[in-house]
Short mmCIF file of C-alpha atoms and ligand atoms in Angstrom, two decimals:
data_model
loop_
_atom_site.label_atom_id
_atom_site.label_comp_id
_atom_site.label_asym_id
_atom_site.label_seq_id
_atom_site.Cartn_x
_atom_site.Cartn_y
_atom_site.Cartn_z
CA MET A 145 -8.51 -9.77 -49.87
CA LYS A 146 -5.09 -11.40 -50.07
CA LYS A 147 -2.18 -10.74 -47.75
CA LYS A 148 -0.36 -8.68 -50.36
CA ASP A 149 -3.40 -6.46 -50.67
CA TYR A 150 -3.57 -5.83 -46.96
CA LEU A 151 0.03 -4.75 -47.10
CA ALA A 152 -0.56 -2.58 -50.12
CA THR A 153 -3.44 -0.88 -48.34
CA VAL A 154 -1.44 -0.23 -45.29
CA LEU A 155 1.63 0.90 -47.16
CA SER A 156 -0.40 3.44 -49.02
CA ILE A 157 -1.72 4.77 -45.73
CA VAL A 158 1.42 4.63 -43.68
CA CYS A 159 3.93 5.80 -46.28
CA VAL A 160 2.01 8.07 -48.56
CA SER A 161 -0.73 9.73 -46.61
CA PRO A 162 0.21 12.92 -44.82
CA LEU A 163 -2.61 12.10 -42.40
CA VAL A 164 -0.27 9.93 -40.43
CA ALA A 165 1.87 12.74 -39.09
CA LEU A 166 -1.25 14.59 -38.01
CA ALA A 167 -2.78 11.43 -36.75
CA GLU A 168 -0.08 11.05 -34.12
CA THR A 169 -2.17 13.34 -31.98
CA ARG A 170 -5.64 11.89 -31.26
CA VAL A 171 -6.18 8.18 -31.01
CA GLU A 172 -9.46 8.36 -32.96
CA ASP A 173 -7.54 9.88 -35.90
CA VAL A 174 -4.66 7.45 -35.56
CA PHE A 175 -7.09 4.56 -35.69
CA LYS A 176 -9.03 5.98 -38.62
CA ALA A 177 -5.91 6.58 -40.66
CA ASN A 178 -4.03 3.39 -39.89
CA CYS A 179 -6.36 0.67 -38.73
CA ALA A 180 -9.98 1.29 -39.79
CA SER A 181 -9.43 0.15 -43.38
CA CYS A 182 -8.90 -3.41 -42.15
CA HIS A 183 -10.49 -3.58 -38.69
CA GLY A 184 -13.53 -1.41 -39.51
CA ALA A 185 -14.35 2.14 -38.43
CA ASN A 186 -15.94 0.85 -35.21
CA LEU A 187 -13.39 -1.91 -34.62
CA GLN A 188 -16.05 -4.40 -35.62
CA GLY A 189 -13.85 -6.09 -38.21
CA GLY A 190 -13.89 -6.16 -41.98
CA MET A 191 -10.95 -7.35 -43.98
CA ALA A 192 -9.33 -8.22 -40.68
CA GLY A 193 -10.87 -9.52 -37.50
CA SER A 194 -12.95 -7.67 -34.94
CA LEU A 195 -11.10 -5.95 -32.11
CA LEU A 196 -14.30 -5.91 -30.00
CA ASP A 197 -14.71 -9.56 -29.14
CA SER A 198 -12.62 -11.38 -26.60
CA THR A 199 -11.18 -13.83 -29.12
CA TRP A 200 -7.51 -13.07 -29.40
CA LEU A 201 -4.64 -14.79 -31.16
CA ASN A 202 -2.27 -14.47 -28.21
CA GLY A 203 -4.36 -14.24 -25.08
CA GLY A 204 -5.30 -10.59 -25.50
CA THR A 205 -2.99 -9.21 -22.82
CA ASP A 206 -1.82 -5.61 -23.08
CA LYS A 207 1.55 -6.99 -24.06
CA SER A 208 0.26 -9.21 -26.87
CA LEU A 209 -1.84 -6.39 -28.35
CA THR A 210 1.11 -4.00 -28.10
CA ASN A 211 3.36 -6.54 -29.80
CA ALA A 212 0.84 -7.19 -32.56
CA ILE A 213 0.68 -3.47 -33.33
CA LYS A 214 4.44 -2.93 -33.06
CA GLN A 215 5.74 -5.99 -34.83
CA GLY A 216 2.67 -6.92 -36.86
CA ILE A 217 1.53 -10.46 -37.53
CA VAL A 218 3.07 -10.61 -40.91
CA ASP A 219 1.95 -14.07 -41.98
CA ARG A 220 -1.68 -13.04 -41.40
CA GLY A 221 -1.42 -9.67 -43.02
CA MET A 222 -1.22 -7.42 -39.94
CA PRO A 223 1.46 -4.85 -40.74
CA ALA A 224 4.06 -3.65 -38.22
CA PHE A 225 3.71 -0.09 -36.94
CA ALA A 226 6.86 0.17 -34.80
CA SER A 227 8.55 2.48 -37.27
CA SER A 228 5.56 4.71 -38.04
CA LEU A 229 3.88 5.06 -34.63
CA SER A 230 5.57 5.99 -31.39
CA ASP A 231 5.38 3.78 -28.32
CA GLU A 232 3.13 6.28 -26.58
CA THR A 233 0.73 6.36 -29.53
CA ILE A 234 0.66 2.57 -29.60
CA ARG A 235 -0.28 2.69 -25.90
CA THR A 236 -3.25 4.94 -26.76
CA LEU A 237 -4.38 2.37 -29.36
CA VAL A 238 -4.38 -0.39 -26.76
CA VAL A 239 -6.52 1.81 -24.47
CA TYR A 240 -8.82 2.53 -27.42
CA ILE A 241 -9.26 -1.17 -28.18
CA ARG A 242 -10.06 -1.83 -24.51
CA GLU A 243 -12.66 0.95 -24.44
CA ALA A 244 -14.43 -0.38 -27.48
CA GLY A 245 -14.39 -3.97 -26.25
CA TYR A 246 -15.74 -2.93 -22.86
CA ARG A 247 -18.59 -0.97 -24.42
CA ALA A 248 -19.61 -3.97 -26.45
CA GLU A 249 -19.37 -6.38 -23.52
CA SER A 250 -20.91 -4.43 -20.65
CA GLN A 251 -24.01 -3.36 -22.57
CA ALA A 252 -25.30 -6.79 -21.70
CA ILE A 253 -25.39 -6.11 -17.92
CA GLN A 254 -28.37 -4.18 -16.60
CA THR A 255 -29.67 -4.27 -13.06
CA PRO A 256 -33.46 -4.24 -12.64
CA THR A 257 -35.06 -1.20 -11.02
CA LEU A 258 -35.17 -0.91 -7.23
CA ASN A 259 -37.10 -3.44 -5.11
CA LYS A 260 -36.57 -6.26 -7.57
CA LYS A 261 -34.35 -9.22 -6.79
CA PHE A 262 -31.40 -10.10 -8.98
CA ASN A 263 -28.65 -12.67 -8.90
CA THR A 264 -24.96 -12.13 -8.44
CA GLN A 265 -22.19 -14.67 -8.26
CA HIS A 266 -22.53 -15.35 -4.52
CA HIS A 267 -25.85 -13.84 -3.43
CA THR A 268 -29.34 -12.98 -4.57
CA VAL A 269 -29.72 -9.28 -3.84
CA ASN A 270 -32.57 -6.90 -3.26
CA THR A 271 -32.43 -3.10 -3.30
CA ARG A 272 -34.48 -0.43 -1.61
CA ALA A 273 -34.25 3.33 -1.44
CA ILE A 274 -33.43 4.78 1.99
CA THR A 275 -33.65 8.44 1.13
CA SER A 276 -33.29 10.84 -1.77
CA ALA A 277 -32.09 14.41 -2.16
CA LYS A 278 -31.68 17.19 -4.69
CA GLY A 279 -28.07 17.49 -5.78
CA ILE A 280 -25.13 15.14 -5.39
CA ILE A 281 -24.69 13.09 -2.26
CA TRP A 282 -20.89 12.92 -2.08
CA ALA A 283 -20.24 10.91 1.06
CA MET A 284 -21.97 9.14 3.94
CA ASP A 285 -21.03 7.39 7.14
CA PHE A 286 -22.81 5.96 10.17
CA LEU A 287 -22.67 7.18 13.74
CA PRO A 288 -22.42 4.46 16.40
CA ASN A 289 -26.14 4.81 17.24
CA GLY A 290 -27.17 3.96 13.68
CA ASP A 291 -27.89 7.50 12.48
CA LEU A 292 -26.42 8.32 9.09
CA LEU A 293 -24.47 11.45 8.16
CA TYR A 294 -24.23 12.48 4.54
CA THR A 295 -22.89 15.43 2.59
CA LEU A 296 -24.45 17.16 -0.38
CA ARG A 297 -21.75 18.55 -2.64
CA LYS A 298 -23.54 21.87 -2.96
CA GLY A 299 -22.45 22.53 0.63
CA GLU A 300 -24.67 20.74 3.10
CA LEU A 301 -24.30 18.19 5.87
CA TRP A 302 -27.37 16.12 6.81
CA LEU A 303 -28.27 13.74 9.57
CA LEU A 304 -30.68 10.93 8.76
CA GLY A 305 -31.97 9.38 11.96
CA LYS A 306 -32.58 5.66 12.05
CA ASP A 307 -36.22 6.58 12.76
CA GLY A 308 -36.31 8.22 9.30
CA SER A 309 -36.14 11.83 10.51
CA LYS A 310 -33.91 14.10 8.46
CA VAL A 311 -32.27 17.35 9.44
CA GLN A 312 -29.70 19.67 7.89
CA ILE A 313 -26.84 20.58 10.22
CA LYS A 314 -26.56 24.36 10.50
CA HIS A 315 -23.39 26.49 10.42
CA THR A 316 -21.19 24.04 8.54
CA PRO A 317 -18.27 25.77 6.76
CA GLU A 318 -19.05 27.72 3.62
CA VAL A 319 -17.86 25.76 0.60
CA TRP A 320 -16.57 26.93 -2.76
CA GLN A 321 -19.00 25.23 -5.07
CA ARG A 322 -17.09 24.98 -8.27
CA GLY A 323 -16.37 22.20 -10.77
CA GLN A 324 -15.73 19.08 -8.75
CA GLY A 325 -15.57 21.06 -5.52
CA GLY A 326 -18.02 21.55 -2.69
CA MET A 327 -18.78 19.70 0.53
CA LEU A 328 -16.89 16.45 0.14
CA ASP A 329 -16.07 13.70 2.65
CA VAL A 330 -17.55 13.21 6.11
CA MET A 331 -16.32 10.72 8.68
CA PRO A 332 -17.03 10.36 12.38
CA ASP A 333 -14.09 9.58 14.63
CA PRO A 334 -13.80 5.84 15.38
CA ASP A 335 -13.98 6.97 19.03
CA TYR A 336 -17.00 9.17 18.33
CA ALA A 337 -18.92 7.85 21.31
CA GLN A 338 -16.15 9.19 23.57
CA ASN A 339 -15.03 12.35 21.78
CA GLY A 340 -17.81 13.43 19.39
CA TRP A 341 -15.44 14.51 16.59
CA ILE A 342 -16.55 14.49 12.96
CA TYR A 343 -14.09 15.10 10.10
CA LEU A 344 -15.10 17.08 7.03
CA SER A 345 -13.31 17.91 3.79
CA TYR A 346 -14.47 20.62 1.42
CA SER A 347 -13.22 23.00 -1.21
CA LYS A 348 -12.61 26.49 0.03
CA LYS A 349 -12.15 29.68 -1.95
CA THR A 350 -8.96 31.40 -0.87
CA GLY A 351 -8.52 34.28 -3.31
CA LYS A 352 -7.93 35.15 -6.95
CA ASN A 353 -5.10 34.32 -9.30
CA SER A 354 -3.17 36.90 -11.34
CA SER A 355 -5.87 36.85 -14.05
CA GLY A 356 -8.50 37.70 -11.45
CA ARG A 357 -10.07 34.26 -11.34
CA ASP A 358 -11.21 32.54 -8.17
CA ILE A 359 -8.87 29.93 -6.74
CA GLY A 360 -9.17 27.56 -3.82
CA ILE A 361 -7.92 24.54 -1.93
CA THR A 362 -9.05 21.36 -0.24
CA ALA A 363 -9.65 22.18 3.42
CA ILE A 364 -9.71 19.60 6.20
CA VAL A 365 -11.53 20.38 9.45
CA ARG A 366 -13.18 18.63 12.34
CA GLY A 367 -16.07 19.72 14.51
CA LYS A 368 -18.98 18.45 16.57
CA ILE A 369 -22.72 18.40 16.15
CA LYS A 370 -24.73 19.81 19.02
CA ASN A 371 -28.44 20.61 18.73
CA ASN A 372 -28.16 20.07 14.98
CA GLN A 373 -25.46 22.74 14.71
CA TRP A 374 -21.83 22.40 13.65
CA VAL A 375 -19.71 23.66 16.56
CA GLU A 376 -16.17 23.69 17.97
CA GLN A 377 -14.61 23.55 14.50
CA GLN A 378 -10.83 23.09 14.27
CA THR A 379 -8.83 23.51 11.06
CA LEU A 380 -6.61 20.47 10.59
CA PHE A 381 -4.99 21.15 7.23
CA GLU A 382 -4.79 23.95 4.70
CA ALA A 383 -2.06 24.01 2.07
CA PRO A 384 0.49 26.85 2.17
CA GLN A 385 -0.68 29.98 0.38
CA ARG A 386 1.97 29.83 -2.37
CA THR A 387 0.40 26.60 -3.68
CA HIS A 388 -3.16 27.91 -4.01
CA ARG A 389 -4.18 27.80 -7.64
CA ASN A 390 -6.98 25.24 -7.99
CA ARG A 391 -9.64 26.40 -10.42
CA GLY A 392 -12.12 23.66 -9.67
CA TRP A 393 -10.54 20.25 -10.31
CA HIS A 394 -9.31 17.14 -8.55
CA PHE A 395 -9.73 18.17 -4.92
CA GLY A 396 -9.63 14.59 -3.69
CA SER A 397 -10.64 14.06 -0.95
CA ARG A 398 -11.44 11.06 1.23
CA PHE A 399 -10.51 10.17 4.77
CA ALA A 400 -9.24 7.04 6.41
CA ILE A 401 -8.46 6.89 10.12
CA SER A 402 -6.04 4.41 11.62
CA GLY A 403 -5.26 4.72 15.32
CA ASP A 404 -4.30 8.34 16.01
CA TYR A 405 -3.69 9.08 12.34
CA LEU A 406 -5.93 10.79 9.83
CA PHE A 407 -5.13 10.07 6.18
CA PHE A 408 -6.64 12.24 3.45
CA SER A 409 -6.19 12.53 -0.28
CA ASN A 410 -5.62 15.72 -2.23
CA GLY A 411 -6.00 15.33 -6.00
CA ASP A 412 -3.54 16.91 -8.42
CA GLU A 413 -5.89 19.90 -8.79
CA GLY A 414 -5.46 19.62 -12.56
CA GLN A 415 -1.71 20.32 -12.27
CA GLN A 416 -0.46 16.89 -13.21
CA ASN A 417 3.25 17.55 -12.71
CA ASP A 418 2.58 18.66 -9.14
CA ALA A 419 2.00 15.01 -8.28
CA GLN A 420 5.78 14.45 -8.51
CA ASP A 421 6.62 17.70 -6.70
CA LEU A 422 7.03 17.27 -2.96
CA THR A 423 6.68 21.00 -2.29
CA THR A 424 2.95 20.95 -3.09
CA GLN A 425 -0.05 19.19 -1.56
CA ASN A 426 -1.33 18.17 -4.99
CA GLY A 427 -1.45 14.57 -6.15
CA LYS A 428 -0.67 13.24 -2.69
CA ILE A 429 -2.05 11.23 0.18
CA HIS A 430 -1.29 13.00 3.45
CA ARG A 431 -1.04 11.77 7.01
CA ILE A 432 -1.61 13.93 10.09
CA TYR A 433 -2.71 13.27 13.64
CA LYS A 434 -6.45 13.51 14.20
CA ASP A 435 -5.89 16.87 15.92
CA GLY A 436 -3.89 18.28 12.99
CA ARG A 437 -0.35 17.89 14.36
CA ILE A 438 2.13 16.36 11.93
CA PRO A 439 3.79 13.07 12.85
CA LYS A 440 7.58 13.36 12.94
CA ASP A 441 7.99 9.96 11.30
CA ASN A 442 6.23 11.07 8.13
CA PRO A 443 8.52 10.14 5.21
CA PHE A 444 9.41 13.68 4.09
CA PHE A 445 9.18 15.37 7.47
CA SER A 446 12.86 16.30 7.50
CA GLN A 447 13.36 16.88 3.77
CA SER A 448 13.91 20.56 3.18
CA GLY A 449 11.22 22.18 1.05
CA ALA A 450 8.93 19.15 1.15
CA LEU A 451 5.47 19.35 2.72
CA LYS A 452 5.71 17.49 6.00
CA THR A 453 2.22 16.03 5.75
CA ILE A 454 2.95 13.96 2.61
CA TRP A 455 2.59 10.20 3.06
CA THR A 456 2.64 9.12 -0.63
CA TYR A 457 2.93 10.94 -3.95
CA GLY A 458 2.26 10.46 -7.67
CA ASN A 459 -1.47 10.01 -6.92
CA ARG A 460 -3.67 11.62 -9.57
CA ASN A 461 -7.06 12.01 -7.91
CA PRO A 462 -7.82 9.49 -5.19
CA GLN A 463 -11.54 9.57 -4.34
CA GLY A 464 -11.64 6.36 -2.38
CA LEU A 465 -9.61 5.76 0.77
CA VAL A 466 -10.20 3.09 3.35
CA LYS A 467 -8.50 1.23 6.17
CA HIS A 468 -8.75 -2.54 5.99
CA PRO A 469 -10.79 -3.75 8.98
CA THR A 470 -8.24 -6.32 10.15
CA THR A 471 -4.86 -5.72 8.51
CA ASN A 472 -5.12 -1.91 8.93
CA GLN A 473 -3.59 -1.45 5.47
CA ILE A 474 -4.69 1.73 3.70
CA TRP A 475 -6.22 1.20 0.26
CA SER A 476 -7.09 3.88 -2.26
CA THR A 477 -8.90 4.15 -5.55
CA GLU A 478 -7.60 6.76 -7.92
CA HIS A 479 -9.18 8.23 -11.03
CA GLY A 480 -6.96 7.71 -14.04
CA PRO A 481 -7.20 9.99 -17.06
CA ARG A 482 -8.87 8.20 -20.02
CA GLY A 483 -8.02 4.64 -18.99
CA GLY A 484 -5.88 3.57 -16.08
CA ASP A 485 -8.15 3.90 -13.03
CA GLU A 486 -6.27 2.36 -10.14
CA LEU A 487 -6.63 0.46 -6.90
CA ASN A 488 -3.53 1.10 -4.80
CA LEU A 489 -2.17 -0.23 -1.57
CA ILE A 490 -0.87 2.88 0.15
CA SER A 491 2.49 2.57 1.89
CA LYS A 492 4.74 5.15 3.46
CA GLY A 493 6.81 7.32 1.16
CA LEU A 494 6.06 5.52 -2.10
CA ASN A 495 5.66 7.11 -5.51
CA TYR A 496 2.57 5.89 -7.38
CA GLY A 497 3.87 7.27 -10.63
CA TRP A 498 1.39 9.82 -11.99
CA PRO A 499 1.98 11.30 -14.57
CA LYS A 500 5.24 9.53 -15.39
CA VAL A 501 3.50 6.18 -15.57
CA THR A 502 -0.15 5.45 -16.25
CA PHE A 503 -2.23 2.88 -18.09
CA GLY A 504 -4.32 5.70 -19.56
CA MET A 505 -4.16 8.48 -22.14
CA ASN A 506 -5.46 12.06 -22.25
CA TYR A 507 -9.23 12.63 -22.56
CA ASP A 508 -8.79 13.87 -26.13
CA GLY A 509 -7.03 10.66 -27.15
CA THR A 510 -3.51 12.07 -27.20
CA PRO A 511 -0.77 10.14 -25.42
CA ILE A 512 0.57 10.90 -21.95
CA THR A 513 3.40 8.41 -21.78
CA PRO A 514 4.24 4.99 -23.22
CA HIS A 515 5.21 3.85 -19.71
CA THR A 516 2.90 1.77 -17.59
CA ASN A 517 5.78 0.97 -15.25
CA LEU A 518 9.18 2.49 -14.36
CA PRO A 519 11.74 1.70 -11.67
CA GLY A 520 11.00 3.34 -8.34
CA MET A 521 7.27 3.66 -9.04
CA GLN A 522 4.50 1.57 -7.57
CA GLN A 523 2.24 -0.50 -9.77
CA PRO A 524 -1.46 -0.48 -8.92
CA ILE A 525 -2.83 -3.67 -7.36
CA HIS A 526 -5.58 -3.51 -9.96
CA GLN A 527 -6.34 -1.17 -12.85
CA TRP A 528 -9.38 -0.50 -15.01
CA THR A 529 -8.92 0.37 -18.66
CA PRO A 530 -11.22 1.79 -19.87
CA SER A 531 -11.85 3.96 -16.86
CA ILE A 532 -14.93 3.19 -14.81
CA ALA A 533 -14.38 6.45 -12.84
CA VAL A 534 -13.60 4.86 -9.49
CA ALA A 535 -15.02 6.64 -6.47
CA GLY A 536 -15.74 5.75 -2.84
CA MET A 537 -15.31 2.23 -1.56
CA ASN A 538 -15.46 0.14 1.57
CA PHE A 539 -14.83 -3.36 2.84
CA TYR A 540 -17.97 -5.31 3.67
CA THR A 541 -17.93 -6.21 7.36
CA GLY A 542 -21.61 -6.92 8.05
CA ASN A 543 -23.35 -10.17 8.91
CA ARG A 544 -26.10 -10.34 6.29
CA PHE A 545 -24.06 -11.35 3.22
CA SER A 546 -22.07 -14.34 4.41
CA GLN A 547 -20.22 -14.82 1.12
CA TRP A 548 -19.11 -11.18 0.87
CA GLN A 549 -17.18 -11.01 4.12
CA GLY A 550 -14.07 -8.89 3.70
CA ASP A 551 -14.73 -8.13 0.03
CA LEU A 552 -14.05 -4.60 -1.19
CA PHE A 553 -16.98 -2.78 -2.82
CA VAL A 554 -16.00 0.00 -5.20
CA GLY A 555 -18.35 2.57 -6.73
CA SER A 556 -18.05 3.71 -10.35
CA LEU A 557 -19.37 7.02 -11.59
CA ALA A 558 -19.06 6.92 -15.37
CA LYS A 559 -20.04 3.28 -15.80
CA THR A 560 -22.73 3.45 -13.06
CA GLN A 561 -21.44 0.21 -11.58
CA LEU A 562 -20.83 -1.29 -8.18
CA HIS A 563 -17.81 -3.61 -8.24
CA ARG A 564 -17.08 -6.36 -5.76
CA LEU A 565 -13.39 -7.15 -5.46
CA ARG A 566 -12.06 -10.17 -3.65
CA ILE A 567 -8.50 -9.62 -2.53
CA LYS A 568 -6.13 -12.37 -1.54
CA ASN A 569 -2.46 -11.84 -0.70
CA ASP A 570 -2.76 -8.26 -1.95
CA GLN A 571 -4.01 -9.44 -5.37
CA VAL A 572 -7.47 -8.96 -6.82
CA ILE A 573 -8.77 -12.43 -7.61
CA GLU A 574 -12.39 -11.49 -8.43
CA ASP A 575 -13.78 -8.28 -9.93
CA GLU A 576 -17.54 -8.70 -10.28
CA ILE A 577 -19.99 -6.05 -11.40
CA ILE A 578 -22.82 -6.36 -8.86
CA LEU A 579 -25.05 -3.59 -10.10
CA LYS A 580 -25.18 -1.40 -13.18
CA GLY A 581 -27.25 1.33 -14.72
CA LEU A 582 -29.11 2.72 -11.70
CA GLY A 583 -26.91 5.79 -11.17
CA ARG A 584 -23.41 7.12 -10.58
CA ILE A 585 -22.17 5.34 -7.46
CA ARG A 586 -20.02 7.58 -5.31
CA ASP A 587 -19.84 6.06 -1.86
CA VAL A 588 -20.25 2.69 -0.20
CA VAL A 589 -20.53 1.76 3.46
CA THR A 590 -21.54 -1.26 5.56
CA ALA A 591 -24.60 -0.39 7.64
CA PRO A 592 -24.91 -1.47 11.30
CA THR A 593 -27.87 -3.58 10.10
CA GLY A 594 -25.48 -5.62 7.94
CA GLU A 595 -26.89 -4.17 4.74
CA LEU A 596 -24.60 -2.54 2.19
CA TYR A 597 -25.42 1.12 1.59
CA ILE A 598 -24.50 2.95 -1.60
CA THR A 599 -25.11 6.49 -2.81
CA MET A 600 -26.07 7.10 -6.40
CA ASN A 601 -26.90 10.17 -8.39
CA ASP A 602 -28.55 10.86 -11.70
CA ARG A 603 -27.20 13.67 -13.85
CA GLN A 604 -30.44 14.14 -15.75
CA THR A 605 -32.74 14.63 -12.78
CA LYS A 606 -29.96 16.12 -10.61
CA THR A 607 -31.07 13.98 -7.70
CA SER A 608 -29.33 11.44 -5.48
CA LYS A 609 -30.44 8.38 -3.60
CA ILE A 610 -29.07 6.29 -0.83
CA VAL A 611 -29.88 2.67 -1.55
CA ALA A 612 -29.57 -0.38 0.70
CA LEU A 613 -28.60 -3.80 -0.63
CA SER A 614 -29.87 -6.76 1.35
CA PRO A 615 -29.91 -10.49 0.66
CA GLY A 616 -32.85 -11.36 -1.59
CA LYS A 617 -33.10 -14.86 -0.02
C1 HEC B 957 -3.76 -4.23 -43.77
C2 HEC B 957 -4.77 -4.62 -42.84
C3 HEC B 957 -4.55 -4.26 -41.40
C4 HEC B 957 -4.29 -3.03 -40.89
C5 HEC B 957 -4.15 -1.72 -41.63
C6 HEC B 957 -4.22 -3.20 -39.47
N1 HEC B 957 -4.42 -4.50 -39.14
FE1 HEC B 957 -4.42 -5.25 -37.27
N2 HEC B 957 -4.61 -7.10 -38.03
C7 HEC B 957 -4.79 -7.40 -39.32
C8 HEC B 957 -4.91 -8.83 -39.50
C9 HEC B 957 -5.16 -9.54 -40.79
C10 HEC B 957 -4.74 -9.37 -38.21
C11 HEC B 957 -4.73 -10.86 -37.86
C12 HEC B 957 -5.89 -11.34 -37.08
C13 HEC B 957 -7.22 -10.89 -37.61
O1 HEC B 957 -7.55 -11.16 -38.76
O2 HEC B 957 -7.89 -10.21 -36.84
C14 HEC B 957 -4.56 -8.25 -37.32
C15 HEC B 957 -4.38 -8.39 -35.96
C16 HEC B 957 -4.35 -7.32 -35.10
C17 HEC B 957 -4.25 -7.43 -33.67
C18 HEC B 957 -4.11 -8.70 -32.90
C19 HEC B 957 -5.43 -9.28 -32.60
C20 HEC B 957 -5.30 -10.59 -31.84
O3 HEC B 957 -6.18 -11.42 -32.06
O4 HEC B 957 -4.39 -10.73 -31.02
C21 HEC B 957 -4.31 -6.18 -33.18
C22 HEC B 957 -4.28 -5.79 -31.71
C23 HEC B 957 -4.43 -5.29 -34.28
N3 HEC B 957 -4.44 -6.01 -35.43
C24 HEC B 957 -4.50 -3.93 -34.16
C25 HEC B 957 -4.34 -3.07 -35.23
C26 HEC B 957 -4.19 -1.67 -35.09
C27 HEC B 957 -4.25 -0.89 -33.78
C28 HEC B 957 -4.01 -1.18 -36.32
C29 HEC B 957 -3.71 0.25 -36.70
C30 HEC B 957 -2.56 0.85 -36.07
C31 HEC B 957 -4.10 -2.29 -37.24
N4 HEC B 957 -4.30 -3.43 -36.52
C32 HEC B 957 -3.98 -2.17 -38.60
C33 HEC B 957 -4.85 -6.52 -40.38
C34 HEC B 957 -4.62 -5.18 -40.28
#
């Protein structure tokens, strides 16, 4: 078809069809009405080129795709959409193109089943199952003696001895098992050998809202394990009563400990505008002392009305939080909406932008904002569009994988991937998918043996595994 014909096609769609006004809502409809006639219903190409491959006219950056859609590429027959589609809708189209391209590309990667060697960029790797459980293993961490603690989201804390014995810890706090809630993070104190403290986060039912529905919060406690029982519990943080309205979403919540400070994340609880509101705990990373006192040098400690525990804000739902082993920087992974999962470097008092800026769109394909950046808001160090559903992560500090020293391993739920990030001067210079297709990867930790441990769960069988990665030689 000639250039004129392309234009005629598009003019008839853009100017005549009433679909376009409607189509401003969901990206699937916008694409169908405005783009599919040339690029194909599945972006595979037709009259115009494929939007799935990685062959681009201008490098394929977000900016070049946005410009192509806005201004068109008139001499090739790509019409301009700046006057018919809003900036925020054009942003959703870029996310949509990324999603489709990613689907096409990552289908190729598939890790073999457990106990079979496979190659990665720097190491040959082998996998073996350490344990399995019914339900979702949400978090795990090692005690100094090599025993492993892990939580089951349904409300249990377990201790897996290095001799293979397994015991459920009795009398842990009752959790509100709803939506994404339940028993969440567990972390022993870095001085565990001296003080015996273990930190736990969980969702807790606190009452009913005005329509009679259960509501709850993210609760932060610490306690000790004696004779396989949870004892000496202390409450470290509970949000003020006036803010309780979570119905089951975006609880957070991971820990990082640096010196005397305990950092924890509280997701936006499904109230996205709360992330910019300093009077609520939602959409924030908080900093308290390990005993629950609030440090006076917290950034909003003296601001009237603000919650004194807030360390950063504009964080949608951070489910990975970790202290760098040598620099002590705090890093977080944060679930974006549809697109725009983030890796952030967490620094005092900063605004990470949600929901005023994001690389993503709403789950239904409607826009959130055209802005991926605004003055006064932090950019992520790295972002994933489409979303991989970023979860727990950790730096590798063991001695078995010599080429992975200091690399950051990040679990992905939706894409069932384990990512290895190499970070240099606060920039991600490698993002390698190490493993894919074995399960939803929710937590990662370096074992005292030097192996890399990951948790994975399978939605079909409703079971979880802890799997060890070791060098395959
Ligand atoms: C009338 C036909 C036509 C329509 C309708 C159309 N395009 Fe295009 N588009 C083209 C042509 C032709 C090109 C030039 C390169 C090629 O052939 O792929 C192009 C190029 C592009 C590029 C740049 C690709 C690159 O290599 O950098 C993007 C992105 C794009 N189109 C997206 C869209 C989107 C999104 C829509 C709907 C809002 C759309 N197009 C509607 C014909 C069309």
